[in-house]
Amino acid sequence: QVQLVESGGGVVRPGRSLRLSCAASGFTFSSYAMHWVRQAPGKSLDWVALTSYDGSEKFYADSVKGRFAISRDNSKNTLYLQMSSLRRDDTAVYYCVRVDCTITNCLFDYWGQGTLVTVSS
Amino acid sequence: SYVLTQPPSVSVAPGQTARITCGGNNIGSKNVNWYQQKPGQAPVVVVSADSDRPSGIPERFSGSNSGNTATLTISRVEGGDEADYYCQVWDRGRDQYVFGSGTTVSVL
């Protein structure tokens, strides 16, 4: 069965950096685009970033562009999110998500359990 | 950017029908996916591509989409259906992945 397990969350001071990881199993990781989605406490879901199946294409939400970097290691079935210049409004649970796209639809079909990032002094 | 609007909350008695709307400009021209999220858990797909139901999701969950409104319908509501529900679309033109504001379903 598909499993996505995030790690690396924690408490970090504003302006500092943090790297999240997501270990994938149960499917052919190198065949899927992978995304990060976050959810601030009590708020809705907020798309953060995506990487194509081979890592050649990467896209970001405007709110994190220039500060966050998504990457993947298909030999290790692992997705990463390097977060820099963290701000208090980056505080959220960060989910690693497999997304299955057709010509007309992109479905966030499998989610990890999430890892909490708290930005606080 | 494309915006999806949901009512903050819907309350329904057990056994009755809950309808959750998702409003967006010409949303009927897009595929809408619906996710259920229970407290402390990750979201789970309950309806994809407007009206498809993944395996394991009860037939009580159904979806429709037309004009400026998509709707998730939960028939014969049970206490276990209490959760937050989010709609989502892929705005292909802008290559944006958009989630709705979320609706909390409460079973009276």
mmCIF file of C-alpha atoms in Angstrom:
data_model
loop_
_atom_site.group_PDB
_atom_site.id
_atom_site.type_symbol
_atom_site.label_atom_id
_atom_site.label_comp_id
_atom_site.label_asym_id
_atom_site.label_seq_id
_atom_site.Cartn_x
_atom_site.Cartn_y
_atom_site.Cartn_z
ATOM 1 C CA GLN A 1 0.000 0.000 0.000
ATOM 2 C CA VAL A 2 1.073 3.576 -0.613
ATOM 3 C CA GLN A 3 2.861 5.153 2.331
ATOM 4 C CA LEU A 4 4.252 8.646 2.714
ATOM 5 C CA VAL A 5 6.094 9.446 5.937
ATOM 6 C CA GLU A 6 7.214 13.001 6.635
ATOM 7 C CA SER A 7 9.908 14.014 9.096
ATOM 8 C CA GLY A 8 11.995 17.035 10.018
ATOM 9 C CA GLY A 9 9.403 19.339 11.533
ATOM 10 C CA GLY A 10 9.936 21.224 14.765
ATOM 11 C CA VAL A 11 10.247 24.623 16.378
ATOM 12 C CA VAL A 12 12.489 27.110 14.595
ATOM 13 C CA ARG A 13 13.209 30.798 15.065
ATOM 14 C CA PRO A 14 12.152 33.362 12.451
ATOM 15 C CA GLY A 15 14.744 33.769 9.730
ATOM 16 C CA ARG A 16 16.233 30.309 10.229
ATOM 17 C CA SER A 17 16.083 27.238 7.991
ATOM 18 C CA LEU A 18 14.622 23.750 8.179
ATOM 19 C CA ARG A 19 14.555 20.740 5.846
ATOM 20 C CA LEU A 20 11.614 18.383 5.629
ATOM 21 C CA SER A 21 11.828 14.873 4.229
ATOM 22 C CA CYS A 22 9.200 12.467 2.972
ATOM 23 C CA ALA A 23 9.926 8.762 2.566
ATOM 24 C CA ALA A 24 7.714 7.080 -0.015
ATOM 25 C CA SER A 25 6.888 3.413 -0.450
ATOM 26 C CA GLY A 26 4.296 1.145 -2.017
ATOM 27 C CA PHE A 27 4.376 2.698 -5.482
ATOM 28 C CA THR A 28 6.831 3.604 -8.227
ATOM 29 C CA PHE A 29 8.010 6.905 -6.772
ATOM 30 C CA SER A 30 9.933 7.930 -9.891
ATOM 31 C CA SER A 31 6.734 7.852 -11.970
ATOM 32 C CA TYR A 32 4.828 10.515 -10.058
ATOM 33 C CA ALA A 33 4.971 14.244 -9.543
ATOM 34 C CA MET A 34 5.096 15.025 -5.839
ATOM 35 C CA HIS A 35 3.768 18.039 -3.969
ATOM 36 C CA TRP A 36 3.920 19.733 -0.600
ATOM 37 C CA VAL A 37 0.703 21.144 0.864
ATOM 38 C CA ARG A 38 0.484 22.952 4.192
ATOM 39 C CA GLN A 39 -2.256 23.728 6.672
ATOM 40 C CA ALA A 40 -1.934 26.496 9.207
ATOM 41 C CA PRO A 41 -3.701 25.858 12.542
ATOM 42 C CA GLY A 42 -7.457 26.052 12.042
ATOM 43 C CA LYS A 43 -7.085 27.025 8.394
ATOM 44 C CA SER A 44 -7.663 25.509 4.979
ATOM 45 C CA LEU A 45 -5.213 23.593 2.815
ATOM 46 C CA ASP A 46 -2.610 25.646 0.967
ATOM 47 C CA TRP A 47 -0.578 24.318 -1.959
ATOM 48 C CA VAL A 48 3.172 24.994 -1.531
ATOM 49 C CA ALA A 49 5.288 23.375 -4.240
ATOM 50 C CA LEU A 50 5.625 20.563 -6.743
ATOM 51 C CA THR A 51 8.363 18.653 -8.499
ATOM 52 C CA SER A 52 7.917 16.666 -11.681
ATOM 53 C CA TYR A 53 8.495 12.923 -11.673
ATOM 54 C CA ASP A 54 12.164 13.322 -12.587
ATOM 55 C CA GLY A 55 12.869 16.566 -10.715
ATOM 56 C CA SER A 56 13.422 18.560 -13.893
ATOM 57 C CA GLU A 57 10.515 20.922 -13.272
ATOM 58 C CA LYS A 58 9.675 22.690 -10.038
ATOM 59 C CA PHE A 59 6.933 25.188 -9.241
ATOM 60 C CA TYR A 60 6.149 27.202 -6.134
ATOM 61 C CA ALA A 61 3.365 29.205 -4.565
ATOM 62 C CA ASP A 62 4.089 32.930 -4.636
ATOM 63 C CA SER A 63 4.161 32.964 -0.816
ATOM 64 C CA VAL A 64 7.253 30.721 -0.693
ATOM 65 C CA LYS A 65 8.993 31.483 -3.995
ATOM 66 C CA GLY A 66 12.653 32.314 -3.429
ATOM 67 C CA ARG A 67 12.613 30.938 0.134
ATOM 68 C CA PHE A 68 11.640 27.273 -0.267
ATOM 69 C CA ALA A 69 13.220 24.653 -2.518
ATOM 70 C CA ILE A 70 11.655 21.317 -3.401
ATOM 71 C CA SER A 71 13.790 18.391 -4.501
ATOM 72 C CA ARG A 72 13.697 14.622 -4.772
ATOM 73 C CA ASP A 73 16.041 11.652 -4.778
ATOM 74 C CA ASN A 74 14.443 8.889 -6.811
ATOM 75 C CA SER A 75 17.196 6.453 -5.832
ATOM 76 C CA LYS A 76 16.085 6.858 -2.215
ATOM 77 C CA ASN A 77 12.344 7.305 -2.863
ATOM 78 C CA THR A 78 12.503 10.526 -0.889
ATOM 79 C CA LEU A 79 11.048 14.001 -1.337
ATOM 80 C CA TYR A 80 12.499 17.092 0.342
ATOM 81 C CA LEU A 81 11.499 20.635 1.159
ATOM 82 C CA GLN A 82 14.278 23.025 2.104
ATOM 83 C CA MET A 83 12.757 26.013 3.878
ATOM 84 C CA SER A 84 14.790 29.176 4.421
ATOM 85 C CA SER A 85 14.091 32.647 5.804
ATOM 86 C CA LEU A 86 11.192 31.195 7.737
ATOM 87 C CA ARG A 87 8.437 33.524 8.900
ATOM 88 C CA ARG A 88 5.789 33.158 11.586
ATOM 89 C CA ASP A 89 3.127 32.724 8.908
ATOM 90 C CA ASP A 90 4.941 29.607 7.669
ATOM 91 C CA THR A 91 3.746 27.856 10.835
ATOM 92 C CA ALA A 92 1.685 24.881 9.648
ATOM 93 C CA VAL A 93 1.426 21.149 9.271
ATOM 94 C CA TYR A 94 3.273 20.242 6.072
ATOM 95 C CA TYR A 95 1.949 17.315 4.047
ATOM 96 C CA CYS A 96 3.781 15.346 1.400
ATOM 97 C CA VAL A 97 1.267 14.397 -1.300
ATOM 98 C CA ARG A 98 1.274 12.183 -4.361
ATOM 99 C CA VAL A 99 -0.689 13.784 -7.167
ATOM 100 C CA ASP A 100 -2.134 11.903 -10.120
ATOM 101 C CA CYS A 101 -2.824 14.119 -13.130
ATOM 102 C CA THR A 102 -4.753 13.540 -16.325
ATOM 103 C CA ILE A 103 -5.324 16.029 -19.106
ATOM 104 C CA THR A 104 -8.211 17.595 -17.194
ATOM 105 C CA ASN A 105 -7.679 16.810 -13.522
ATOM 106 C CA CYS A 106 -5.015 16.670 -10.829
ATOM 107 C CA LEU A 107 -6.041 14.562 -7.854
ATOM 108 C CA PHE A 108 -4.169 14.682 -4.552
ATOM 109 C CA ASP A 109 -4.681 10.977 -4.036
ATOM 110 C CA TYR A 110 -2.297 9.982 -1.226
ATOM 111 C CA TRP A 111 -1.222 12.126 1.728
ATOM 112 C CA GLY A 112 1.356 11.647 4.433
ATOM 113 C CA GLN A 113 0.405 12.122 8.074
ATOM 114 C CA GLY A 114 2.033 15.559 8.104
ATOM 115 C CA THR A 115 4.841 17.173 10.080
ATOM 116 C CA LEU A 116 4.350 20.300 12.181
ATOM 117 C CA VAL A 117 6.584 23.308 11.638
ATOM 118 C CA THR A 118 6.333 26.060 14.241
ATOM 119 C CA VAL A 119 8.139 29.339 13.596
ATOM 120 C CA SER A 120 8.498 31.198 16.865
ATOM 121 C CA SER A 121 11.052 33.172 18.822
ATOM 122 C CA SER B 1 -6.018 33.733 -8.805
ATOM 123 C CA TYR B 2 -8.927 31.314 -8.871
ATOM 124 C CA VAL B 3 -11.049 31.285 -5.689
ATOM 125 C CA LEU B 4 -13.276 28.517 -4.337
ATOM 126 C CA THR B 5 -15.905 29.506 -1.781
ATOM 127 C CA GLN B 6 -17.509 27.086 0.689
ATOM 128 C CA PRO B 7 -19.928 27.692 3.562
ATOM 129 C CA PRO B 8 -18.052 27.526 6.891
ATOM 130 C CA SER B 9 -20.405 24.997 8.419
ATOM 131 C CA VAL B 10 -23.295 22.664 7.719
ATOM 132 C CA SER B 11 -25.365 20.986 10.411
ATOM 133 C CA VAL B 12 -27.502 17.943 9.745
ATOM 134 C CA ALA B 13 -29.459 15.392 11.755
ATOM 135 C CA PRO B 14 -28.493 11.721 11.564
ATOM 136 C CA GLY B 15 -30.152 9.991 8.631
ATOM 137 C CA GLN B 16 -30.735 13.230 6.753
ATOM 138 C CA THR B 17 -28.895 14.625 3.731
ATOM 139 C CA ALA B 18 -26.007 17.108 3.877
ATOM 140 C CA ARG B 19 -25.175 19.245 0.855
ATOM 141 C CA ILE B 20 -21.887 21.120 0.739
ATOM 142 C CA THR B 21 -21.408 23.691 -1.991
ATOM 143 C CA CYS B 22 -18.236 24.928 -3.639
ATOM 144 C CA GLY B 23 -18.563 28.113 -5.658
ATOM 145 C CA GLY B 24 -16.159 29.245 -8.354
ATOM 146 C CA ASN B 25 -16.254 31.173 -11.603
ATOM 147 C CA ASN B 26 -17.456 28.708 -14.270
ATOM 148 C CA ILE B 27 -16.418 25.815 -12.039
ATOM 149 C CA GLY B 28 -18.583 23.556 -14.176
ATOM 150 C CA SER B 29 -15.839 23.641 -16.808
ATOM 151 C CA LYS B 30 -13.323 22.138 -14.376
ATOM 152 C CA ASN B 31 -12.984 18.808 -12.586
ATOM 153 C CA VAL B 32 -13.686 19.077 -8.853
ATOM 154 C CA ASN B 33 -12.258 16.797 -6.198
ATOM 155 C CA TRP B 34 -13.537 16.541 -2.635
ATOM 156 C CA TYR B 35 -11.558 15.618 0.485
ATOM 157 C CA GLN B 36 -12.665 14.643 3.975
ATOM 158 C CA GLN B 37 -10.428 15.553 6.913
ATOM 159 C CA LYS B 38 -11.100 14.349 10.446
ATOM 160 C CA PRO B 39 -9.382 16.021 13.424
ATOM 161 C CA GLY B 40 -5.683 15.235 13.607
ATOM 162 C CA GLN B 41 -5.733 13.272 10.359
ATOM 163 C CA ALA B 42 -4.663 13.856 6.781
ATOM 164 C CA PRO B 43 -7.254 14.533 4.093
ATOM 165 C CA VAL B 44 -8.805 11.592 2.243
ATOM 166 C CA VAL B 45 -10.399 11.673 -1.214
ATOM 167 C CA VAL B 46 -14.153 11.052 -1.100
ATOM 168 C CA VAL B 47 -15.096 12.192 -4.626
ATOM 169 C CA SER B 48 -12.880 12.801 -7.652
ATOM 170 C CA ALA B 49 -13.501 14.328 -11.075
ATOM 171 C CA ASP B 50 -16.868 15.782 -10.024
ATOM 172 C CA SER B 51 -18.661 12.518 -9.273
ATOM 173 C CA ASP B 52 -16.343 9.495 -9.150
ATOM 174 C CA ARG B 53 -16.103 7.637 -5.883
ATOM 175 C CA PRO B 54 -12.827 5.906 -4.935
ATOM 176 C CA SER B 55 -12.996 2.319 -3.797
ATOM 177 C CA GLY B 56 -13.875 2.075 -0.140
ATOM 178 C CA ILE B 57 -15.918 5.273 -0.071
ATOM 179 C CA PRO B 58 -19.602 4.613 0.734
ATOM 180 C CA GLU B 59 -22.225 5.169 -1.957
ATOM 181 C CA ARG B 60 -23.741 7.744 0.388
ATOM 182 C CA PHE B 61 -21.129 10.204 -0.919
ATOM 183 C CA SER B 62 -21.876 11.719 -4.320
ATOM 184 C CA GLY B 63 -20.908 14.798 -6.285
ATOM 185 C CA SER B 64 -22.188 17.074 -9.027
ATOM 186 C CA ASN B 65 -20.866 20.117 -10.833
ATOM 187 C CA SER B 66 -22.538 22.671 -13.081
ATOM 188 C CA GLY B 67 -22.348 26.361 -13.810
ATOM 189 C CA ASN B 68 -20.704 28.186 -10.921
ATOM 190 C CA THR B 69 -21.345 25.592 -8.214
ATOM 191 C CA ALA B 70 -20.121 22.111 -7.385
ATOM 192 C CA THR B 71 -21.893 20.103 -4.686
ATOM 193 C CA LEU B 72 -20.903 17.237 -2.434
ATOM 194 C CA THR B 73 -23.937 15.341 -1.147
ATOM 195 C CA ILE B 74 -23.816 13.017 1.840
ATOM 196 C CA SER B 75 -26.960 10.899 2.111
ATOM 197 C CA ARG B 76 -28.144 9.154 5.268
ATOM 198 C CA VAL B 77 -25.607 11.051 7.344
ATOM 199 C CA GLU B 78 -23.902 9.179 10.184
ATOM 200 C CA GLY B 79 -21.961 10.423 13.179
ATOM 201 C CA GLY B 80 -18.744 9.222 11.551
ATOM 202 C CA ASP B 81 -19.249 11.735 8.746
ATOM 203 C CA GLU B 82 -18.437 14.623 11.091
ATOM 204 C CA ALA B 83 -15.365 16.220 9.530
ATOM 205 C CA ASP B 84 -14.050 19.115 7.496
ATOM 206 C CA TYR B 85 -14.643 18.850 3.761
ATOM 207 C CA TYR B 86 -12.590 20.641 1.110
ATOM 208 C CA CYS B 87 -13.161 21.042 -2.606
ATOM 209 C CA GLN B 88 -10.175 21.340 -4.958
ATOM 210 C CA VAL B 89 -9.579 22.110 -8.612
ATOM 211 C CA TRP B 90 -6.637 22.345 -10.947
ATOM 212 C CA ASP B 91 -6.763 25.691 -12.721
ATOM 213 C CA ARG B 92 -5.020 24.450 -15.814
ATOM 214 C CA GLY B 93 -4.783 27.841 -17.498
ATOM 215 C CA ARG B 94 -2.800 29.345 -14.643
ATOM 216 C CA ASP B 95 -1.350 25.987 -13.538
ATOM 217 C CA GLN B 96 -2.635 26.564 -10.025
ATOM 218 C CA TYR B 97 -3.765 23.999 -7.490
ATOM 219 C CA VAL B 98 -6.627 25.528 -5.528
ATOM 220 C CA PHE B 99 -8.412 24.354 -2.407
ATOM 221 C CA GLY B 100 -11.681 25.680 -1.087
ATOM 222 C CA SER B 101 -12.031 27.356 2.288
ATOM 223 C CA GLY B 102 -13.459 24.233 3.874
ATOM 224 C CA THR B 103 -16.801 23.265 5.428
ATOM 225 C CA THR B 104 -17.270 21.705 8.855
ATOM 226 C CA VAL B 105 -20.071 19.147 8.892
ATOM 227 C CA SER B 106 -21.691 18.688 12.286
ATOM 228 C CA VAL B 107 -24.112 15.870 13.008
ATOM 229 C CA LEU B 108 -26.765 17.035 15.461
#
